[in-house]
């Protein structure tokens, strides 16, 4: 990352928050706001622990970004909220037409 490149953590944090809002909206569930904020903070901490060059790669590469999003979703405990309801929706293929990029989050409920 060059010295003039902006720090990606704030934009990734905001993107993750929007991603989670869309995830819960697609499932027609109220997001557990405190847990969402905990997951966002978990993501920010994980990104802050990376070297600047790796943070830039995460920001630039959607596949890397989703690895971090999924990890924060699981490790923060957010994936445990509404677990039974979401697992049932996934099994019944009633996930509200969430885009394919949300599959890493949905896969949490099939294992």
PDB file of N, CA and C in Angstrom, residues 6-110:
ATOM      1  N   UNK A   6      -5.504   5.238   1.083  1.00  0.00           N
ATOM      2  CA  UNK A   6      -6.266   5.353   2.327  1.00  0.00           C
ATOM      3  C   UNK A   6      -6.256   4.027   3.092  1.00  0.00           C
ATOM      4  N   UNK A   7      -6.383   4.112   4.380  1.00  0.00           N
ATOM      5  CA  UNK A   7      -6.459   2.926   5.227  1.00  0.00           C
ATOM      6  C   UNK A   7      -7.789   2.227   4.941  1.00  0.00           C
ATOM      7  N   UNK A   8      -7.764   0.923   4.593  1.00  0.00           N
ATOM      8  CA  UNK A   8      -9.004   0.246   4.186  1.00  0.00           C
ATOM      9  C   UNK A   8      -9.906  -0.209   5.333  1.00  0.00           C
ATOM     10  N   UNK A   9      -9.438  -0.183   6.570  1.00  0.00           N
ATOM     11  CA  UNK A   9     -10.256  -0.737   7.656  1.00  0.00           C
ATOM     12  C   UNK A   9     -11.618  -0.049   7.775  1.00  0.00           C
ATOM     13  N   UNK A  10     -11.709   1.290   7.767  1.00  0.00           N
ATOM     14  CA  UNK A  10     -13.049   1.894   7.892  1.00  0.00           C
ATOM     15  C   UNK A  10     -14.004   1.493   6.760  1.00  0.00           C
ATOM     16  N   UNK A  11     -13.503   1.436   5.534  1.00  0.00           N
ATOM     17  CA  UNK A  11     -14.403   1.076   4.433  1.00  0.00           C
ATOM     18  C   UNK A  11     -14.786  -0.402   4.488  1.00  0.00           C
ATOM     19  N   UNK A  12     -13.858  -1.268   4.891  1.00  0.00           N
ATOM     20  CA  UNK A  12     -14.196  -2.688   5.033  1.00  0.00           C
ATOM     21  C   UNK A  12     -15.178  -2.900   6.182  1.00  0.00           C
ATOM     22  N   UNK A  13     -14.992  -2.178   7.257  1.00  0.00           N
ATOM     23  CA  UNK A  13     -15.904  -2.270   8.397  1.00  0.00           C
ATOM     24  C   UNK A  13     -17.319  -1.847   7.973  1.00  0.00           C
ATOM     25  N   UNK A  14     -17.428  -0.747   7.237  1.00  0.00           N
ATOM     26  CA  UNK A  14     -18.735  -0.273   6.768  1.00  0.00           C
ATOM     27  C   UNK A  14     -19.359  -1.253   5.770  1.00  0.00           C
ATOM     28  N   UNK A  15     -18.526  -1.791   4.880  1.00  0.00           N
ATOM     29  CA  UNK A  15     -19.026  -2.759   3.906  1.00  0.00           C
ATOM     30  C   UNK A  15     -19.536  -4.014   4.609  1.00  0.00           C
ATOM     31  N   UNK A  16     -18.806  -4.481   5.611  1.00  0.00           N
ATOM     32  CA  UNK A  16     -19.228  -5.670   6.355  1.00  0.00           C
ATOM     33  C   UNK A  16     -20.553  -5.419   7.065  1.00  0.00           C
ATOM     34  N   UNK A  17     -20.691  -4.247   7.668  1.00  0.00           N
ATOM     35  CA  UNK A  17     -21.946  -3.904   8.345  1.00  0.00           C
ATOM     36  C   UNK A  17     -23.108  -3.920   7.335  1.00  0.00           C
ATOM     37  N   UNK A  18     -22.915  -3.315   6.159  1.00  0.00           N
ATOM     38  CA  UNK A  18     -23.960  -3.328   5.118  1.00  0.00           C
ATOM     39  C   UNK A  18     -24.246  -4.749   4.648  1.00  0.00           C
ATOM     40  N   UNK A  19     -23.193  -5.540   4.509  1.00  0.00           N
ATOM     41  CA  UNK A  19     -23.349  -6.939   4.104  1.00  0.00           C
ATOM     42  C   UNK A  19     -24.231  -7.686   5.092  1.00  0.00           C
ATOM     43  N   UNK A  20     -23.979  -7.478   6.370  1.00  0.00           N
ATOM     44  CA  UNK A  20     -24.783  -8.148   7.392  1.00  0.00           C
ATOM     45  C   UNK A  20     -26.221  -7.643   7.391  1.00  0.00           C
ATOM     46  N   UNK A  21     -26.410  -6.352   7.190  1.00  0.00           N
ATOM     47  CA  UNK A  21     -27.770  -5.809   7.118  1.00  0.00           C
ATOM     48  C   UNK A  21     -28.535  -6.441   5.956  1.00  0.00           C
ATOM     49  N   UNK A  22     -27.886  -6.563   4.803  1.00  0.00           N
ATOM     50  CA  UNK A  22     -28.525  -7.186   3.644  1.00  0.00           C
ATOM     51  C   UNK A  22     -28.774  -8.673   3.871  1.00  0.00           C
ATOM     52  N   UNK A  23     -27.857  -9.325   4.552  1.00  0.00           N
ATOM     53  CA  UNK A  23     -28.008 -10.745   4.881  1.00  0.00           C
ATOM     54  C   UNK A  23     -29.285 -10.962   5.695  1.00  0.00           C
ATOM     55  N   UNK A  24     -29.440 -10.208   6.757  1.00  0.00           N
ATOM     56  CA  UNK A  24     -30.625 -10.377   7.604  1.00  0.00           C
ATOM     57  C   UNK A  24     -31.898  -9.902   6.894  1.00  0.00           C
ATOM     58  N   UNK A  25     -31.806  -8.853   6.110  1.00  0.00           N
ATOM     59  CA  UNK A  25     -32.975  -8.392   5.350  1.00  0.00           C
ATOM     60  C   UNK A  25     -33.413  -9.455   4.347  1.00  0.00           C
ATOM     61  N   UNK A  26     -32.443 -10.082   3.678  1.00  0.00           N
ATOM     62  CA  UNK A  26     -32.756 -11.139   2.720  1.00  0.00           C
ATOM     63  C   UNK A  26     -33.428 -12.328   3.382  1.00  0.00           C
ATOM     64  N   UNK A  27     -33.099 -12.564   4.639  1.00  0.00           N
ATOM     65  CA  UNK A  27     -33.702 -13.668   5.383  1.00  0.00           C
ATOM     66  C   UNK A  27     -34.967 -13.243   6.120  1.00  0.00           C
ATOM     67  N   UNK A  28     -35.297 -11.951   6.014  1.00  0.00           N
ATOM     68  CA  UNK A  28     -36.476 -11.374   6.675  1.00  0.00           C
ATOM     69  C   UNK A  28     -36.408 -11.557   8.198  1.00  0.00           C
ATOM     70  N   UNK A  29     -35.207 -11.294   8.731  1.00  0.00           N
ATOM     71  CA  UNK A  29     -34.984 -11.381  10.172  1.00  0.00           C
ATOM     72  C   UNK A  29     -34.439 -10.052  10.669  1.00  0.00           C
ATOM     73  N   UNK A  30     -34.789  -9.716  11.887  1.00  0.00           N
ATOM     74  CA  UNK A  30     -34.212  -8.523  12.499  1.00  0.00           C
ATOM     75  C   UNK A  30     -32.774  -8.835  12.884  1.00  0.00           C
ATOM     76  N   UNK A  31     -31.838  -8.003  12.462  1.00  0.00           N
ATOM     77  CA  UNK A  31     -30.448  -8.278  12.835  1.00  0.00           C
ATOM     78  C   UNK A  31     -30.235  -8.084  14.336  1.00  0.00           C
ATOM     79  N   UNK A  32     -29.468  -8.968  14.949  1.00  0.00           N
ATOM     80  CA  UNK A  32     -29.148  -8.785  16.362  1.00  0.00           C
ATOM     81  C   UNK A  32     -28.075  -7.697  16.471  1.00  0.00           C
ATOM     82  N   UNK A  33     -28.513  -6.452  16.617  1.00  0.00           N
ATOM     83  CA  UNK A  33     -27.636  -5.290  16.444  1.00  0.00           C
ATOM     84  C   UNK A  33     -26.390  -5.318  17.310  1.00  0.00           C
ATOM     85  N   UNK A  34     -26.508  -5.690  18.571  1.00  0.00           N
ATOM     86  CA  UNK A  34     -25.327  -5.724  19.440  1.00  0.00           C
ATOM     87  C   UNK A  34     -24.310  -6.742  18.911  1.00  0.00           C
ATOM     88  N   UNK A  35     -24.813  -7.883  18.480  1.00  0.00           N
ATOM     89  CA  UNK A  35     -23.934  -8.923  17.941  1.00  0.00           C
ATOM     90  C   UNK A  35     -23.342  -8.521  16.593  1.00  0.00           C
ATOM     91  N   UNK A  36     -24.097  -7.782  15.795  1.00  0.00           N
ATOM     92  CA  UNK A  36     -23.562  -7.275  14.527  1.00  0.00           C
ATOM     93  C   UNK A  36     -22.395  -6.340  14.816  1.00  0.00           C
ATOM     94  N   UNK A  37     -22.570  -5.454  15.764  1.00  0.00           N
ATOM     95  CA  UNK A  37     -21.491  -4.519  16.104  1.00  0.00           C
ATOM     96  C   UNK A  37     -20.279  -5.252  16.666  1.00  0.00           C
ATOM     97  N   UNK A  38     -20.510  -6.311  17.416  1.00  0.00           N
ATOM     98  CA  UNK A  38     -19.407  -7.119  17.929  1.00  0.00           C
ATOM     99  C   UNK A  38     -18.659  -7.774  16.759  1.00  0.00           C
ATOM    100  N   UNK A  39     -19.388  -8.266  15.762  1.00  0.00           N
ATOM    101  CA  UNK A  39     -18.750  -8.884  14.595  1.00  0.00           C
ATOM    102  C   UNK A  39     -17.954  -7.849  13.802  1.00  0.00           C
ATOM    103  N   UNK A  40     -18.493  -6.654  13.668  1.00  0.00           N
ATOM    104  CA  UNK A  40     -17.797  -5.581  12.951  1.00  0.00           C
ATOM    105  C   UNK A  40     -16.504  -5.225  13.697  1.00  0.00           C
ATOM    106  N   UNK A  41     -16.574  -5.140  15.010  1.00  0.00           N
ATOM    107  CA  UNK A  41     -15.377  -4.851  15.805  1.00  0.00           C
ATOM    108  C   UNK A  41     -14.366  -5.987  15.685  1.00  0.00           C
ATOM    109  N   UNK A  42     -14.843  -7.219  15.635  1.00  0.00           N
ATOM    110  CA  UNK A  42     -13.964  -8.379  15.479  1.00  0.00           C
ATOM    111  C   UNK A  42     -13.236  -8.301  14.142  1.00  0.00           C
ATOM    112  N   UNK A  43     -13.959  -7.954  13.097  1.00  0.00           N
ATOM    113  CA  UNK A  43     -13.340  -7.791  11.778  1.00  0.00           C
ATOM    114  C   UNK A  43     -12.265  -6.710  11.815  1.00  0.00           C
ATOM    115  N   UNK A  44     -12.593  -5.568  12.386  1.00  0.00           N
ATOM    116  CA  UNK A  44     -11.637  -4.459  12.442  1.00  0.00           C
ATOM    117  C   UNK A  44     -10.374  -4.864  13.188  1.00  0.00           C
ATOM    118  N   UNK A  45     -10.521  -5.596  14.286  1.00  0.00           N
ATOM    119  CA  UNK A  45      -9.351  -6.042  15.048  1.00  0.00           C
ATOM    120  C   UNK A  45      -8.504  -7.025  14.241  1.00  0.00           C
ATOM    121  N   UNK A  46      -9.157  -7.933  13.529  1.00  0.00           N
ATOM    122  CA  UNK A  46      -8.418  -8.901  12.709  1.00  0.00           C
ATOM    123  C   UNK A  46      -7.657  -8.189  11.593  1.00  0.00           C
ATOM    124  N   UNK A  47      -8.281  -7.193  10.991  1.00  0.00           N
ATOM    125  CA  UNK A  47      -7.618  -6.442   9.928  1.00  0.00           C
ATOM    126  C   UNK A  47      -6.472  -5.607  10.467  1.00  0.00           C
ATOM    127  N   UNK A  48      -6.664  -5.019  11.636  1.00  0.00           N
ATOM    128  CA  UNK A  48      -5.619  -4.186  12.244  1.00  0.00           C
ATOM    129  C   UNK A  48      -4.375  -5.003  12.564  1.00  0.00           C
ATOM    130  N   UNK A  49      -4.538  -6.297  12.798  1.00  0.00           N
ATOM    131  CA  UNK A  49      -3.407  -7.168  13.119  1.00  0.00           C
ATOM    132  C   UNK A  49      -2.578  -7.534  11.887  1.00  0.00           C
ATOM    133  N   UNK A  50      -3.092  -7.220  10.702  1.00  0.00           N
ATOM    134  CA  UNK A  50      -2.387  -7.548   9.458  1.00  0.00           C
ATOM    135  C   UNK A  50      -1.414  -6.443   9.075  1.00  0.00           C
ATOM    136  N   UNK A  51      -0.387  -6.810   8.322  1.00  0.00           N
ATOM    137  CA  UNK A  51       0.478  -5.773   7.754  1.00  0.00           C
ATOM    138  C   UNK A  51      -0.323  -4.934   6.747  1.00  0.00           C
ATOM    139  N   UNK A  52       0.043  -3.678   6.551  1.00  0.00           N
ATOM    140  CA  UNK A  52      -0.701  -2.800   5.630  1.00  0.00           C
ATOM    141  C   UNK A  52      -0.874  -3.385   4.227  1.00  0.00           C
ATOM    142  N   UNK A  53       0.134  -4.086   3.721  1.00  0.00           N
ATOM    143  CA  UNK A  53       0.035  -4.656   2.376  1.00  0.00           C
ATOM    144  C   UNK A  53      -1.058  -5.723   2.303  1.00  0.00           C
ATOM    145  N   UNK A  54      -1.163  -6.531   3.357  1.00  0.00           N
ATOM    146  CA  UNK A  54      -2.196  -7.568   3.380  1.00  0.00           C
ATOM    147  C   UNK A  54      -3.579  -6.945   3.514  1.00  0.00           C
ATOM    148  N   UNK A  55      -3.710  -5.894   4.317  1.00  0.00           N
ATOM    149  CA  UNK A  55      -5.010  -5.188   4.413  1.00  0.00           C
ATOM    150  C   UNK A  55      -5.433  -4.674   3.040  1.00  0.00           C
ATOM    151  N   UNK A  56      -4.465  -4.146   2.289  1.00  0.00           N
ATOM    152  CA  UNK A  56      -4.771  -3.640   0.947  1.00  0.00           C
ATOM    153  C   UNK A  56      -5.242  -4.772   0.040  1.00  0.00           C
ATOM    154  N   UNK A  57      -4.616  -5.951   0.170  1.00  0.00           N
ATOM    155  CA  UNK A  57      -5.046  -7.103  -0.641  1.00  0.00           C
ATOM    156  C   UNK A  57      -6.460  -7.540  -0.266  1.00  0.00           C
ATOM    157  N   UNK A  58      -6.756  -7.536   1.021  1.00  0.00           N
ATOM    158  CA  UNK A  58      -8.105  -7.911   1.465  1.00  0.00           C
ATOM    159  C   UNK A  58      -9.127  -6.936   0.882  1.00  0.00           C
ATOM    160  N   UNK A  59      -8.799  -5.657   0.892  1.00  0.00           N
ATOM    161  CA  UNK A  59      -9.713  -4.643   0.349  1.00  0.00           C
ATOM    162  C   UNK A  59      -9.885  -4.797  -1.158  1.00  0.00           C
ATOM    163  N   UNK A  60      -8.836  -5.220  -1.842  1.00  0.00           N
ATOM    164  CA  UNK A  60      -8.861  -5.277  -3.309  1.00  0.00           C
ATOM    165  C   UNK A  60      -9.425  -6.582  -3.859  1.00  0.00           C
ATOM    166  N   UNK A  61      -9.389  -7.643  -3.067  1.00  0.00           N
ATOM    167  CA  UNK A  61      -9.776  -8.964  -3.575  1.00  0.00           C
ATOM    168  C   UNK A  61     -11.017  -9.485  -2.850  1.00  0.00           C
ATOM    169  N   UNK A  62     -12.148  -9.541  -3.553  1.00  0.00           N
ATOM    170  CA  UNK A  62     -13.391  -9.985  -2.912  1.00  0.00           C
ATOM    171  C   UNK A  62     -13.297 -11.356  -2.241  1.00  0.00           C
ATOM    172  N   UNK A  63     -12.584 -12.295  -2.830  1.00  0.00           N
ATOM    173  CA  UNK A  63     -12.488 -13.632  -2.218  1.00  0.00           C
ATOM    174  C   UNK A  63     -11.794 -13.553  -0.861  1.00  0.00           C
ATOM    175  N   UNK A  64     -10.728 -12.779  -0.758  1.00  0.00           N
ATOM    176  CA  UNK A  64     -10.047 -12.602   0.538  1.00  0.00           C
ATOM    177  C   UNK A  64     -10.962 -11.898   1.537  1.00  0.00           C
ATOM    178  N   UNK A  65     -11.673 -10.894   1.044  1.00  0.00           N
ATOM    179  CA  UNK A  65     -12.578 -10.134   1.918  1.00  0.00           C
ATOM    180  C   UNK A  65     -13.618 -11.064   2.536  1.00  0.00           C
ATOM    181  N   UNK A  66     -14.216 -11.945   1.713  1.00  0.00           N
ATOM    182  CA  UNK A  66     -15.242 -12.848   2.219  1.00  0.00           C
ATOM    183  C   UNK A  66     -14.686 -13.851   3.215  1.00  0.00           C
ATOM    184  N   UNK A  67     -13.409 -14.222   3.086  1.00  0.00           N
ATOM    185  CA  UNK A  67     -12.781 -15.090   4.088  1.00  0.00           C
ATOM    186  C   UNK A  67     -12.786 -14.381   5.443  1.00  0.00           C
ATOM    187  N   UNK A  68     -12.428 -13.115   5.451  1.00  0.00           N
ATOM    188  CA  UNK A  68     -12.415 -12.344   6.701  1.00  0.00           C
ATOM    189  C   UNK A  68     -13.827 -12.088   7.207  1.00  0.00           C
ATOM    190  N   UNK A  69     -14.762 -11.819   6.299  1.00  0.00           N
ATOM    191  CA  UNK A  69     -16.147 -11.595   6.717  1.00  0.00           C
ATOM    192  C   UNK A  69     -16.707 -12.849   7.391  1.00  0.00           C
ATOM    193  N   UNK A  70     -16.479 -13.996   6.777  1.00  0.00           N
ATOM    194  CA  UNK A  70     -16.986 -15.253   7.336  1.00  0.00           C
ATOM    195  C   UNK A  70     -16.343 -15.522   8.692  1.00  0.00           C
ATOM    196  N   UNK A  71     -15.034 -15.318   8.778  1.00  0.00           N
ATOM    197  CA  UNK A  71     -14.324 -15.558  10.032  1.00  0.00           C
ATOM    198  C   UNK A  71     -14.885 -14.665  11.150  1.00  0.00           C
ATOM    199  N   UNK A  72     -15.102 -13.395  10.857  1.00  0.00           N
ATOM    200  CA  UNK A  72     -15.655 -12.485  11.859  1.00  0.00           C
ATOM    201  C   UNK A  72     -17.081 -12.885  12.226  1.00  0.00           C
ATOM    202  N   UNK A  73     -17.850 -13.323  11.260  1.00  0.00           N
ATOM    203  CA  UNK A  73     -19.225 -13.773  11.475  1.00  0.00           C
ATOM    204  C   UNK A  73     -19.259 -14.937  12.456  1.00  0.00           C
ATOM    205  N   UNK A  74     -18.340 -15.877  12.280  1.00  0.00           N
ATOM    206  CA  UNK A  74     -18.307 -17.070  13.124  1.00  0.00           C
ATOM    207  C   UNK A  74     -17.633 -16.790  14.464  1.00  0.00           C
ATOM    208  N   UNK A  75     -16.416 -16.238  14.424  1.00  0.00           N
ATOM    209  CA  UNK A  75     -15.631 -16.079  15.645  1.00  0.00           C
ATOM    210  C   UNK A  75     -16.222 -15.073  16.635  1.00  0.00           C
ATOM    211  N   UNK A  76     -17.006 -14.137  16.142  1.00  0.00           N
ATOM    212  CA  UNK A  76     -17.647 -13.172  17.044  1.00  0.00           C
ATOM    213  C   UNK A  76     -18.875 -13.755  17.731  1.00  0.00           C
ATOM    214  N   UNK A  77     -19.338 -14.909  17.262  1.00  0.00           N
ATOM    215  CA  UNK A  77     -20.546 -15.519  17.815  1.00  0.00           C
ATOM    216  C   UNK A  77     -21.821 -15.108  17.098  1.00  0.00           C
ATOM    217  N   UNK A  78     -21.721 -14.223  16.129  1.00  0.00           N
ATOM    218  CA  UNK A  78     -22.917 -13.763  15.417  1.00  0.00           C
ATOM    219  C   UNK A  78     -23.643 -14.919  14.733  1.00  0.00           C
ATOM    220  N   UNK A  79     -22.904 -15.888  14.238  1.00  0.00           N
ATOM    221  CA  UNK A  79     -23.536 -17.013  13.534  1.00  0.00           C
ATOM    222  C   UNK A  79     -24.399 -17.876  14.461  1.00  0.00           C
ATOM    223  N   UNK A  80     -24.259 -17.695  15.765  1.00  0.00           N
ATOM    224  CA  UNK A  80     -25.079 -18.452  16.717  1.00  0.00           C
ATOM    225  C   UNK A  80     -26.450 -17.812  16.938  1.00  0.00           C
ATOM    226  N   UNK A  81     -26.582 -16.542  16.590  1.00  0.00           N
ATOM    227  CA  UNK A  81     -27.855 -15.847  16.756  1.00  0.00           C
ATOM    228  C   UNK A  81     -28.807 -16.283  15.636  1.00  0.00           C
ATOM    229  N   UNK A  82     -30.011 -16.587  15.957  1.00  0.00           N
ATOM    230  CA  UNK A  82     -31.026 -17.052  14.985  1.00  0.00           C
ATOM    231  C   UNK A  82     -30.590 -18.345  14.291  1.00  0.00           C
ATOM    232  N   UNK A  83     -29.677 -19.098  14.903  1.00  0.00           N
ATOM    233  CA  UNK A  83     -29.095 -20.275  14.246  1.00  0.00           C
ATOM    234  C   UNK A  83     -30.152 -21.261  13.752  1.00  0.00           C
ATOM    235  N   UNK A  84     -31.089 -21.630  14.604  1.00  0.00           N
ATOM    236  CA  UNK A  84     -32.103 -22.606  14.204  1.00  0.00           C
ATOM    237  C   UNK A  84     -32.976 -22.099  13.065  1.00  0.00           C
ATOM    238  N   UNK A  85     -33.364 -20.851  13.150  1.00  0.00           N
ATOM    239  CA  UNK A  85     -34.214 -20.261  12.105  1.00  0.00           C
ATOM    240  C   UNK A  85     -33.461 -20.213  10.778  1.00  0.00           C
ATOM    241  N   UNK A  86     -32.231 -19.722  10.818  1.00  0.00           N
ATOM    242  CA  UNK A  86     -31.465 -19.590   9.572  1.00  0.00           C
ATOM    243  C   UNK A  86     -31.140 -20.958   9.004  1.00  0.00           C
ATOM    244  N   UNK A  87     -30.772 -21.914   9.844  1.00  0.00           N
ATOM    245  CA  UNK A  87     -30.488 -23.271   9.358  1.00  0.00           C
ATOM    246  C   UNK A  87     -31.716 -23.843   8.650  1.00  0.00           C
ATOM    247  N   UNK A  88     -32.888 -23.618   9.222  1.00  0.00           N
ATOM    248  CA  UNK A  88     -34.114 -24.091   8.590  1.00  0.00           C
ATOM    249  C   UNK A  88     -34.367 -23.428   7.247  1.00  0.00           C
ATOM    250  N   UNK A  89     -34.119 -22.129   7.165  1.00  0.00           N
ATOM    251  CA  UNK A  89     -34.285 -21.417   5.894  1.00  0.00           C
ATOM    252  C   UNK A  89     -33.306 -21.928   4.846  1.00  0.00           C
ATOM    253  N   UNK A  90     -32.086 -22.196   5.255  1.00  0.00           N
ATOM    254  CA  UNK A  90     -31.074 -22.705   4.319  1.00  0.00           C
ATOM    255  C   UNK A  90     -31.485 -24.089   3.830  1.00  0.00           C
ATOM    256  N   UNK A  91     -31.893 -24.969   4.759  1.00  0.00           N
ATOM    257  CA  UNK A  91     -32.316 -26.320   4.364  1.00  0.00           C
ATOM    258  C   UNK A  91     -33.506 -26.274   3.407  1.00  0.00           C
ATOM    259  N   UNK A  92     -34.427 -25.350   3.640  1.00  0.00           N
ATOM    260  CA  UNK A  92     -35.620 -25.231   2.802  1.00  0.00           C
ATOM    261  C   UNK A  92     -35.371 -24.388   1.550  1.00  0.00           C
ATOM    262  N   UNK A  93     -34.131 -23.910   1.387  1.00  0.00           N
ATOM    263  CA  UNK A  93     -33.761 -23.061   0.248  1.00  0.00           C
ATOM    264  C   UNK A  93     -34.644 -21.818   0.163  1.00  0.00           C
ATOM    265  N   UNK A  94     -34.914 -21.240   1.330  1.00  0.00           N
ATOM    266  CA  UNK A  94     -35.720 -20.026   1.430  1.00  0.00           C
ATOM    267  C   UNK A  94     -34.861 -18.885   1.963  1.00  0.00           C
ATOM    268  N   UNK A  95     -33.802 -18.606   1.238  1.00  0.00           N
ATOM    269  CA  UNK A  95     -32.851 -17.595   1.703  1.00  0.00           C
ATOM    270  C   UNK A  95     -33.077 -16.247   1.037  1.00  0.00           C
ATOM    271  N   UNK A  96     -34.262 -16.013   0.556  1.00  0.00           N
ATOM    272  CA  UNK A  96     -34.631 -14.703   0.043  1.00  0.00           C
ATOM    273  C   UNK A  96     -33.874 -14.269  -1.195  1.00  0.00           C
ATOM    274  N   UNK A  97     -33.341 -15.206  -1.914  1.00  0.00           N
ATOM    275  CA  UNK A  97     -32.621 -14.843  -3.132  1.00  0.00           C
ATOM    276  C   UNK A  97     -31.347 -14.056  -2.856  1.00  0.00           C
ATOM    277  N   UNK A  98     -30.695 -14.351  -1.733  1.00  0.00           N
ATOM    278  CA  UNK A  98     -29.423 -13.674  -1.460  1.00  0.00           C
ATOM    279  C   UNK A  98     -28.452 -13.957  -2.602  1.00  0.00           C
ATOM    280  N   UNK A  99     -27.660 -12.967  -2.988  1.00  0.00           N
ATOM    281  CA  UNK A  99     -26.697 -13.173  -4.070  1.00  0.00           C
ATOM    282  C   UNK A  99     -25.698 -14.275  -3.736  1.00  0.00           C
ATOM    283  N   UNK A 100     -25.091 -14.879  -4.737  1.00  0.00           N
ATOM    284  CA  UNK A 100     -24.152 -15.989  -4.525  1.00  0.00           C
ATOM    285  C   UNK A 100     -22.984 -15.650  -3.598  1.00  0.00           C
ATOM    286  N   UNK A 101     -22.569 -14.393  -3.548  1.00  0.00           N
ATOM    287  CA  UNK A 101     -21.434 -14.045  -2.684  1.00  0.00           C
ATOM    288  C   UNK A 101     -21.738 -14.255  -1.204  1.00  0.00           C
ATOM    289  N   UNK A 102     -23.006 -14.416  -0.846  1.00  0.00           N
ATOM    290  CA  UNK A 102     -23.379 -14.654   0.549  1.00  0.00           C
ATOM    291  C   UNK A 102     -23.251 -16.129   0.944  1.00  0.00           C
ATOM    292  N   UNK A 103     -22.900 -16.969   0.011  1.00  0.00           N
ATOM    293  CA  UNK A 103     -22.794 -18.410   0.290  1.00  0.00           C
ATOM    294  C   UNK A 103     -21.837 -18.722   1.442  1.00  0.00           C
ATOM    295  N   UNK A 104     -20.698 -18.022   1.575  1.00  0.00           N
ATOM    296  CA  UNK A 104     -19.831 -18.337   2.728  1.00  0.00           C
ATOM    297  C   UNK A 104     -20.532 -18.166   4.082  1.00  0.00           C
ATOM    298  N   UNK A 105     -21.449 -17.235   4.175  1.00  0.00           N
ATOM    299  CA  UNK A 105     -22.194 -17.070   5.428  1.00  0.00           C
ATOM    300  C   UNK A 105     -23.266 -18.147   5.559  1.00  0.00           C
ATOM    301  N   UNK A 106     -23.941 -18.469   4.474  1.00  0.00           N
ATOM    302  CA  UNK A 106     -24.982 -19.486   4.514  1.00  0.00           C
ATOM    303  C   UNK A 106     -24.397 -20.865   4.785  1.00  0.00           C
ATOM    304  N   UNK A 107     -23.188 -21.119   4.278  1.00  0.00           N
ATOM    305  CA  UNK A 107     -22.543 -22.425   4.481  1.00  0.00           C
ATOM    306  C   UNK A 107     -22.284 -22.719   5.952  1.00  0.00           C
ATOM    307  N   UNK A 108     -22.200 -21.692   6.759  1.00  0.00           N
ATOM    308  CA  UNK A 108     -22.000 -21.892   8.202  1.00  0.00           C
ATOM    309  C   UNK A 108     -23.133 -22.728   8.780  1.00  0.00           C
ATOM    310  N   UNK A 109     -24.314 -22.647   8.198  1.00  0.00           N
ATOM    311  CA  UNK A 109     -25.481 -23.303   8.746  1.00  0.00           C
ATOM    312  C   UNK A 109     -25.712 -24.702   8.162  1.00  0.00           C
ATOM    313  N   UNK A 110     -24.842 -25.153   7.289  1.00  0.00           N
ATOM    314  CA  UNK A 110     -25.013 -26.484   6.706  1.00  0.00           C
ATOM    315  C   UNK A 110     -23.976 -27.460   7.264  1.00  0.00           C
TER     316      UNK A 110
END
